[in-house]
Amino acid sequence: MHGFAGFALRRTLGAVVTLLAISVIVYVVFYAAPGDVAQITCGPRCSPAQVHQVAEQLRLDDPLYVRYLHFLQGVVAGHDYSTGTSVEHCSAPCLGLSYQSDQQVTQLILAKLPVTGSLALGAMVLWLLLGVGTGVLAAWRRGRLDERILTGITLAGWATPVFVIGLLLMVLICGQLQLLPFPQYVPFTEDPEQWAWNLLLPWLSLALIEAAKYARLTRSAMLETLAEDHVRTFRAYGVGERAIVGRHALRGAVGPLIALNANDLGSLFGGAVLTESLFGLPGIGRELVHAVNVVDLPVVVGMVVLTGFFVVLANAVADLLYAVADRRTVLS
């Protein structure tokens, strides 16, 4: 346990340092850009008084590093914002206030997170089932006609954009066959059945794209394992091919699959922009598109930092799971 505890501590410290680096880069990129940040943030129709108020709230007269430390202080300890007539407290982690809605960015994200989380977790289950299952079958049937057909299908799926598959599924399943309703988000707490029924099409659209990557990765990792000496030894002792594939070859693909799934899931939690926009789901990705269109910098910065947080968190958890699956990782 001492070795694993040290490994977990190193990964945790590395995740914290990475998050700090992401926050610095994002803040500098958006707030050190050329142009009048106060005018851009407030919008073209703002009066000079409104622009001045935004400049005061953003502390644009302070050096950039002071403003970043002020932003970091809000994330760690919260911050008080003046709304003109009163003072509003933004509890930690405070990512600022939206200048379009005067809503706290953290609250805005929390309101959209259940939609994006539902989309990400449901799609993950489907792409793991489809991708890993297809990869195992392709490795098992290597060199045969069905393996070539599966390889061609995964290549086609990998090359097709998600909005193309999403549009085709909507036209075919919702329009012509009328097997599913056009997606409309229903909270899980209100009606679990309608929640799943309305998200099935977005889940399929994402899963069919992502499953292609998992199928190819599983197939290549398993074929590499099947070519090793210990597998030939198992065959020589009469171990069945099904047992070799299921118990030994698939184990060699676990590590790469965990790492890939962590990246994909973390990115989706940060916002599935195309999928949410295509299906009209009110999630983080759709809100990010709106914030970019209206140049709502606090919301953009907050959501980009959030995306980085989810990716780093998912990878840290993946490293710990990989260490549990393969104890040699702890010593590396």
CSV table of C-alpha atoms in Angstrom, one decimal:
chain,number,residue,atom,x,y,z
A,1,MET,CA,0.0,0.0,0.0
A,2,HIS,CA,3.0,2.3,0.6
A,3,GLY,CA,4.0,2.1,-3.1
A,4,PHE,CA,0.4,2.7,-4.3
A,5,ALA,CA,0.0,5.6,-1.9
A,6,GLY,CA,3.1,7.2,-3.2
A,7,PHE,CA,2.0,6.7,-6.8
A,8,ALA,CA,-1.5,8.2,-6.0
A,9,LEU,CA,0.2,11.2,-4.4
A,10,ARG,CA,2.5,11.8,-7.4
A,11,ARG,CA,-0.5,11.6,-9.8
A,12,THR,CA,-2.5,14.0,-7.6
A,13,LEU,CA,0.2,16.6,-7.4
A,14,GLY,CA,0.8,16.3,-11.2
A,15,ALA,CA,-2.9,16.8,-11.8
A,16,VAL,CA,-2.9,20.0,-9.7
A,17,VAL,CA,0.1,21.4,-11.5
A,18,THR,CA,-1.5,20.6,-14.8
A,19,LEU,CA,-4.7,22.3,-13.8
A,20,LEU,CA,-2.8,25.5,-12.8
A,21,ALA,CA,-0.9,25.5,-16.1
A,22,ILE,CA,-4.2,25.2,-18.0
A,23,SER,CA,-5.8,28.0,-16.0
A,24,VAL,CA,-2.8,30.3,-16.7
A,25,ILE,CA,-2.8,29.6,-20.4
A,26,VAL,CA,-6.6,30.0,-20.8
A,27,TYR,CA,-6.7,33.2,-18.8
A,28,VAL,CA,-3.7,34.8,-20.7
A,29,VAL,CA,-5.1,33.7,-24.1
A,30,PHE,CA,-8.5,35.3,-23.6
A,31,TYR,CA,-7.7,38.3,-21.5
A,32,ALA,CA,-4.4,39.3,-23.0
A,33,ALA,CA,-5.8,39.3,-26.6
A,34,PRO,CA,-5.6,42.5,-28.5
A,35,GLY,CA,-8.5,44.9,-28.4
A,36,ASP,CA,-10.7,46.5,-25.7
A,37,VAL,CA,-11.5,43.6,-23.5
A,38,ALA,CA,-14.2,45.6,-21.6
A,39,GLN,CA,-15.9,46.6,-24.9
A,40,ILE,CA,-15.7,43.1,-26.3
A,41,THR,CA,-17.1,41.6,-23.1
A,42,CYS,CA,-19.9,44.1,-22.7
A,43,GLY,CA,-20.9,44.1,-26.3
A,44,PRO,CA,-21.2,46.7,-29.1
A,45,ARG,CA,-24.4,48.3,-27.8
A,46,CYS,CA,-23.1,49.1,-24.3
A,47,SER,CA,-22.9,52.7,-23.2
A,48,PRO,CA,-19.5,54.1,-22.0
A,49,ALA,CA,-20.7,53.9,-18.4
A,50,GLN,CA,-21.5,50.2,-18.8
A,51,VAL,CA,-18.1,49.6,-20.5
A,52,HIS,CA,-16.4,51.4,-17.6
A,53,GLN,CA,-18.3,49.2,-15.1
A,54,VAL,CA,-17.2,46.1,-16.9
A,55,ALA,CA,-13.6,47.3,-16.9
A,56,GLU,CA,-13.8,47.9,-13.1
A,57,GLN,CA,-15.2,44.4,-12.5
A,58,LEU,CA,-12.5,42.8,-14.6
A,59,ARG,CA,-9.9,45.0,-12.9
A,60,LEU,CA,-8.4,45.9,-16.3
A,61,ASP,CA,-6.2,48.6,-14.8
A,62,ASP,CA,-4.3,46.0,-12.8
A,63,PRO,CA,-1.4,44.0,-14.3
A,64,LEU,CA,-2.4,40.8,-15.9
A,65,TYR,CA,-0.7,38.6,-13.2
A,66,VAL,CA,-2.7,40.5,-10.5
A,67,ARG,CA,-5.9,39.8,-12.4
A,68,TYR,CA,-5.1,36.1,-12.7
A,69,LEU,CA,-4.3,35.9,-9.0
A,70,HIS,CA,-7.6,37.6,-8.3
A,71,PHE,CA,-9.3,35.0,-10.6
A,72,LEU,CA,-7.5,32.2,-8.8
A,73,GLN,CA,-8.5,33.6,-5.4
A,74,GLY,CA,-12.2,33.4,-6.6
A,75,VAL,CA,-11.8,29.8,-7.6
A,76,VAL,CA,-10.2,28.8,-4.2
A,77,ALA,CA,-12.0,31.1,-1.7
A,78,GLY,CA,-14.9,32.8,-3.6
A,79,HIS,CA,-15.3,36.4,-4.4
A,80,ASP,CA,-17.7,39.4,-3.9
A,81,TYR,CA,-19.0,41.2,-7.0
A,82,SER,CA,-20.6,44.6,-7.2
A,83,THR,CA,-23.8,44.6,-9.2
A,84,GLY,CA,-24.2,48.4,-9.1
A,85,THR,CA,-26.8,48.5,-6.3
A,86,SER,CA,-25.7,45.6,-4.1
A,87,VAL,CA,-22.9,43.2,-3.5
A,88,GLU,CA,-23.2,39.6,-4.6
A,89,HIS,CA,-21.1,36.8,-3.1
A,90,CYS,CA,-19.9,34.1,-5.4
A,91,SER,CA,-18.9,31.0,-3.5
A,92,ALA,CA,-15.9,28.9,-4.3
A,93,PRO,CA,-15.2,27.7,-6.9
A,94,CYS,CA,-16.1,31.0,-8.4
A,95,LEU,CA,-15.4,31.4,-12.1
A,96,GLY,CA,-16.9,34.9,-12.4
A,97,LEU,CA,-20.2,36.4,-13.5
A,98,SER,CA,-21.8,36.2,-17.0
A,99,TYR,CA,-22.1,39.7,-18.5
A,100,GLN,CA,-25.0,38.6,-20.6
A,101,SER,CA,-27.2,37.2,-17.8
A,102,ASP,CA,-25.5,38.4,-14.6
A,103,GLN,CA,-25.5,34.8,-13.5
A,104,GLN,CA,-22.6,33.1,-11.7
A,105,VAL,CA,-20.7,31.0,-14.2
A,106,THR,CA,-20.4,28.2,-11.7
A,107,GLN,CA,-24.2,28.1,-11.3
A,108,LEU,CA,-24.6,28.3,-15.1
A,109,ILE,CA,-22.3,25.3,-15.5
A,110,LEU,CA,-24.0,23.3,-12.7
A,111,ALA,CA,-27.4,23.8,-14.4
A,112,LYS,CA,-26.1,22.4,-17.7
A,113,LEU,CA,-23.9,19.7,-16.3
A,114,PRO,CA,-26.7,17.0,-15.8
A,115,VAL,CA,-27.5,17.2,-19.6
A,116,THR,CA,-23.9,16.8,-20.7
A,117,GLY,CA,-23.2,14.2,-18.0
A,118,SER,CA,-26.2,12.1,-19.1
A,119,LEU,CA,-25.0,12.3,-22.7
A,120,ALA,CA,-21.4,11.4,-21.9
A,121,LEU,CA,-22.1,8.5,-19.6
A,122,GLY,CA,-24.7,6.9,-21.7
A,123,ALA,CA,-22.6,7.2,-24.9
A,124,MET,CA,-19.6,5.8,-23.0
A,125,VAL,CA,-21.5,2.6,-22.1
A,126,LEU,CA,-22.5,2.1,-25.7
A,127,TRP,CA,-19.2,2.8,-27.3
A,128,LEU,CA,-17.4,0.5,-24.9
A,129,LEU,CA,-19.9,-2.3,-25.6
A,130,LEU,CA,-19.8,-1.8,-29.3
A,131,GLY,CA,-16.1,-1.0,-29.7
A,132,VAL,CA,-14.6,-3.5,-27.4
A,133,GLY,CA,-17.0,-6.3,-28.6
A,134,THR,CA,-16.2,-5.5,-32.3
A,135,GLY,CA,-12.4,-5.4,-31.6
A,136,VAL,CA,-12.5,-8.7,-29.8
A,137,LEU,CA,-14.4,-10.4,-32.6
A,138,ALA,CA,-12.1,-8.9,-35.2
A,139,ALA,CA,-9.0,-10.2,-33.4
A,140,TRP,CA,-10.6,-13.6,-32.9
A,141,ARG,CA,-11.6,-13.9,-36.6
A,142,ARG,CA,-8.3,-12.5,-37.9
A,143,GLY,CA,-7.8,-13.0,-41.6
A,144,ARG,CA,-11.3,-14.1,-42.3
A,145,LEU,CA,-14.0,-12.4,-44.4
A,146,ASP,CA,-16.1,-11.2,-41.4
A,147,GLU,CA,-12.9,-9.6,-39.8
A,148,ARG,CA,-12.3,-7.7,-43.0
A,149,ILE,CA,-15.9,-6.5,-43.1
A,150,LEU,CA,-15.7,-5.4,-39.5
A,151,THR,CA,-12.4,-3.6,-40.2
A,152,GLY,CA,-14.0,-1.7,-43.2
A,153,ILE,CA,-17.0,-0.7,-41.1
A,154,THR,CA,-14.8,0.7,-38.3
A,155,LEU,CA,-12.8,2.6,-40.8
A,156,ALA,CA,-15.9,4.1,-42.3
A,157,GLY,CA,-17.2,5.0,-38.8
A,158,TRP,CA,-14.0,6.6,-37.8
A,159,ALA,CA,-13.9,8.8,-41.0
A,160,THR,CA,-17.6,10.0,-40.7
A,161,PRO,CA,-18.2,13.2,-38.7
A,162,VAL,CA,-20.7,13.0,-35.9
A,163,PHE,CA,-23.1,15.5,-37.4
A,164,VAL,CA,-23.4,13.4,-40.5
A,165,ILE,CA,-24.3,10.3,-38.6
A,166,GLY,CA,-26.6,12.3,-36.3
A,167,LEU,CA,-28.5,13.8,-39.3
A,168,LEU,CA,-28.8,10.4,-41.0
A,169,LEU,CA,-30.1,8.8,-37.8
A,170,MET,CA,-32.6,11.6,-37.2
A,171,VAL,CA,-33.9,11.5,-40.8
A,172,LEU,CA,-34.2,7.7,-40.9
A,173,ILE,CA,-35.2,6.7,-37.3
A,174,CYS,CA,-37.2,9.8,-36.3
A,175,GLY,CA,-38.5,11.0,-39.6
A,176,GLN,CA,-39.1,8.0,-41.9
A,177,LEU,CA,-39.4,5.1,-39.5
A,178,GLN,CA,-40.7,7.1,-36.5
A,179,LEU,CA,-39.2,4.7,-34.1
A,180,LEU,CA,-37.9,7.4,-31.7
A,181,PRO,CA,-39.0,10.9,-30.9
A,182,PHE,CA,-36.9,13.8,-31.9
A,183,PRO,CA,-34.6,14.3,-28.9
A,184,GLN,CA,-35.8,16.6,-26.1
A,185,TYR,CA,-34.0,16.4,-22.8
A,186,VAL,CA,-36.1,15.2,-19.9
A,187,PRO,CA,-34.5,15.2,-16.5
A,188,PHE,CA,-33.8,11.7,-15.0
A,189,THR,CA,-35.5,12.6,-11.8
A,190,GLU,CA,-38.8,13.5,-13.6
A,191,ASP,CA,-39.1,10.4,-15.8
A,192,PRO,CA,-36.2,7.9,-16.2
A,193,GLU,CA,-37.8,6.1,-19.1
A,194,GLN,CA,-38.3,9.3,-21.2
A,195,TRP,CA,-34.9,10.5,-20.2
A,196,ALA,CA,-33.3,7.4,-21.7
A,197,TRP,CA,-35.7,7.2,-24.7
A,198,ASN,CA,-35.0,10.8,-25.7
A,199,LEU,CA,-31.2,10.5,-25.3
A,200,LEU,CA,-30.9,7.2,-27.2
A,201,LEU,CA,-30.3,8.8,-30.6
A,202,PRO,CA,-27.6,11.2,-29.3
A,203,TRP,CA,-26.0,8.3,-27.5
A,204,LEU,CA,-26.0,6.2,-30.7
A,205,SER,CA,-24.6,9.1,-32.8
A,206,LEU,CA,-21.6,9.5,-30.4
A,207,ALA,CA,-21.1,5.8,-29.7
A,208,LEU,CA,-21.0,4.8,-33.4
A,209,ILE,CA,-18.1,7.3,-34.0
A,210,GLU,CA,-16.2,6.5,-30.8
A,211,ALA,CA,-16.7,2.8,-31.0
A,212,ALA,CA,-14.6,2.7,-34.2
A,213,LYS,CA,-11.5,3.9,-32.3
A,214,TYR,CA,-12.1,1.4,-29.5
A,215,ALA,CA,-12.6,-1.5,-32.0
A,216,ARG,CA,-9.3,-0.7,-33.8
A,217,LEU,CA,-7.4,-0.2,-30.6
A,218,THR,CA,-8.7,-3.4,-29.0
A,219,ARG,CA,-8.0,-5.4,-32.2
A,220,SER,CA,-4.4,-4.2,-32.5
A,221,ALA,CA,-3.6,-4.6,-28.8
A,222,MET,CA,-5.1,-8.2,-28.8
A,223,LEU,CA,-3.2,-9.2,-31.9
A,224,GLU,CA,0.0,-8.0,-30.3
A,225,THR,CA,-0.7,-10.0,-27.2
A,226,LEU,CA,-1.7,-13.1,-29.2
A,227,ALA,CA,1.7,-13.1,-31.0
A,228,GLU,CA,3.6,-13.3,-27.7
A,229,ASP,CA,5.5,-16.3,-26.5
A,230,HIS,CA,3.4,-17.1,-23.5
A,231,VAL,CA,0.2,-17.3,-25.7
A,232,ARG,CA,1.9,-19.8,-27.9
A,233,THR,CA,2.8,-21.8,-24.8
A,234,PHE,CA,-0.9,-21.8,-23.7
A,235,ARG,CA,-1.8,-23.1,-27.1
A,236,ALA,CA,0.8,-25.8,-26.9
A,237,TYR,CA,-0.7,-27.0,-23.6
A,238,GLY,CA,-4.1,-27.2,-25.2
A,239,VAL,CA,-5.8,-24.1,-23.8
A,240,GLY,CA,-8.8,-23.3,-25.9
A,241,GLU,CA,-8.7,-20.3,-28.2
A,242,ARG,CA,-11.8,-18.7,-26.5
A,243,ALA,CA,-10.1,-18.8,-23.1
A,244,ILE,CA,-6.9,-17.4,-24.5
A,245,VAL,CA,-8.7,-14.5,-26.2
A,246,GLY,CA,-11.0,-13.7,-23.2
A,247,ARG,CA,-8.5,-14.2,-20.3
A,248,HIS,CA,-5.2,-13.2,-21.7
A,249,ALA,CA,-5.4,-11.3,-24.9
A,250,LEU,CA,-8.1,-8.9,-23.8
A,251,ARG,CA,-6.1,-8.1,-20.6
A,252,GLY,CA,-3.4,-6.6,-22.8
A,253,ALA,CA,-5.8,-4.1,-24.2
A,254,VAL,CA,-7.1,-2.9,-20.8
A,255,GLY,CA,-4.4,-0.3,-20.3
A,256,PRO,CA,-4.7,1.6,-23.6
A,257,LEU,CA,-8.5,1.3,-23.4
A,258,ILE,CA,-8.6,3.0,-19.9
A,259,ALA,CA,-6.4,5.8,-21.1
A,260,LEU,CA,-8.4,6.4,-24.3
A,261,ASN,CA,-11.7,6.3,-22.4
A,262,ALA,CA,-10.5,8.8,-19.9
A,263,ASN,CA,-9.6,11.3,-22.6
A,264,ASP,CA,-12.9,10.8,-24.4
A,265,LEU,CA,-15.1,10.9,-21.3
A,266,GLY,CA,-13.3,14.0,-19.9
A,267,SER,CA,-13.7,15.9,-23.2
A,268,LEU,CA,-17.3,15.0,-23.4
A,269,PHE,CA,-18.0,16.2,-19.8
A,270,GLY,CA,-16.4,19.5,-21.0
A,271,GLY,CA,-19.1,19.7,-23.6
A,272,ALA,CA,-20.1,17.7,-26.7
A,273,VAL,CA,-20.4,20.8,-28.8
A,274,LEU,CA,-21.5,19.3,-32.1
A,275,THR,CA,-23.8,16.7,-30.7
A,276,GLU,CA,-25.6,19.0,-28.3
A,277,SER,CA,-26.0,21.7,-31.0
A,278,LEU,CA,-27.3,19.2,-33.5
A,279,PHE,CA,-29.9,17.6,-31.2
A,280,GLY,CA,-30.8,20.9,-29.4
A,281,LEU,CA,-29.7,19.6,-26.0
A,282,PRO,CA,-29.2,22.4,-23.4
A,283,GLY,CA,-25.8,21.2,-22.2
A,284,ILE,CA,-22.4,22.7,-21.6
A,285,GLY,CA,-21.3,22.5,-25.2
A,286,ARG,CA,-24.3,24.3,-26.5
A,287,GLU,CA,-23.9,27.0,-23.8
A,288,LEU,CA,-20.3,27.4,-24.8
A,289,VAL,CA,-21.2,28.0,-28.4
A,290,HIS,CA,-23.7,30.7,-27.3
A,291,ALA,CA,-21.1,32.3,-25.0
A,292,VAL,CA,-18.6,32.5,-27.9
A,293,ASN,CA,-21.2,34.0,-30.2
A,294,VAL,CA,-22.0,36.8,-27.8
A,295,VAL,CA,-18.4,37.1,-26.6
A,296,ASP,CA,-19.2,36.4,-23.0
A,297,LEU,CA,-15.6,35.9,-21.9
A,298,PRO,CA,-16.2,34.9,-18.2
A,299,VAL,CA,-18.4,32.0,-19.4
A,300,VAL,CA,-16.0,31.0,-22.2
A,301,VAL,CA,-13.0,31.0,-19.8
A,302,GLY,CA,-14.9,29.2,-17.1
A,303,MET,CA,-16.1,26.4,-19.4
A,304,VAL,CA,-12.7,26.0,-21.1
A,305,VAL,CA,-11.1,25.6,-17.6
A,306,LEU,CA,-13.9,23.2,-16.7
A,307,THR,CA,-13.1,21.1,-19.8
A,308,GLY,CA,-9.4,21.0,-18.8
A,309,PHE,CA,-10.5,20.0,-15.2
A,310,PHE,CA,-12.5,17.0,-16.4
A,311,VAL,CA,-9.8,15.8,-18.8
A,312,VAL,CA,-7.1,16.0,-16.1
A,313,LEU,CA,-9.4,14.4,-13.5
A,314,ALA,CA,-10.4,11.6,-15.9
A,315,ASN,CA,-6.8,10.9,-16.7
A,316,ALA,CA,-5.8,10.9,-13.1
A,317,VAL,CA,-8.5,8.4,-12.2
A,318,ALA,CA,-7.5,6.3,-15.3
A,319,ASP,CA,-3.9,6.2,-14.0
A,320,LEU,CA,-5.1,4.9,-10.6
A,321,LEU,CA,-7.3,2.3,-12.3
A,322,TYR,CA,-4.4,1.2,-14.5
A,323,ALA,CA,-2.2,0.9,-11.5
A,324,VAL,CA,-4.7,-1.3,-9.8
A,325,ALA,CA,-5.0,-3.5,-13.0
A,326,ASP,CA,-1.2,-3.6,-13.5
A,327,ARG,CA,0.8,-3.3,-10.3
A,328,ARG,CA,4.0,-2.7,-12.3
A,329,THR,CA,2.8,0.8,-13.0
A,330,VAL,CA,3.2,1.7,-9.4
A,331,LEU,CA,6.9,1.1,-9.6
A,332,SER,CA,7.4,3.1,-12.8
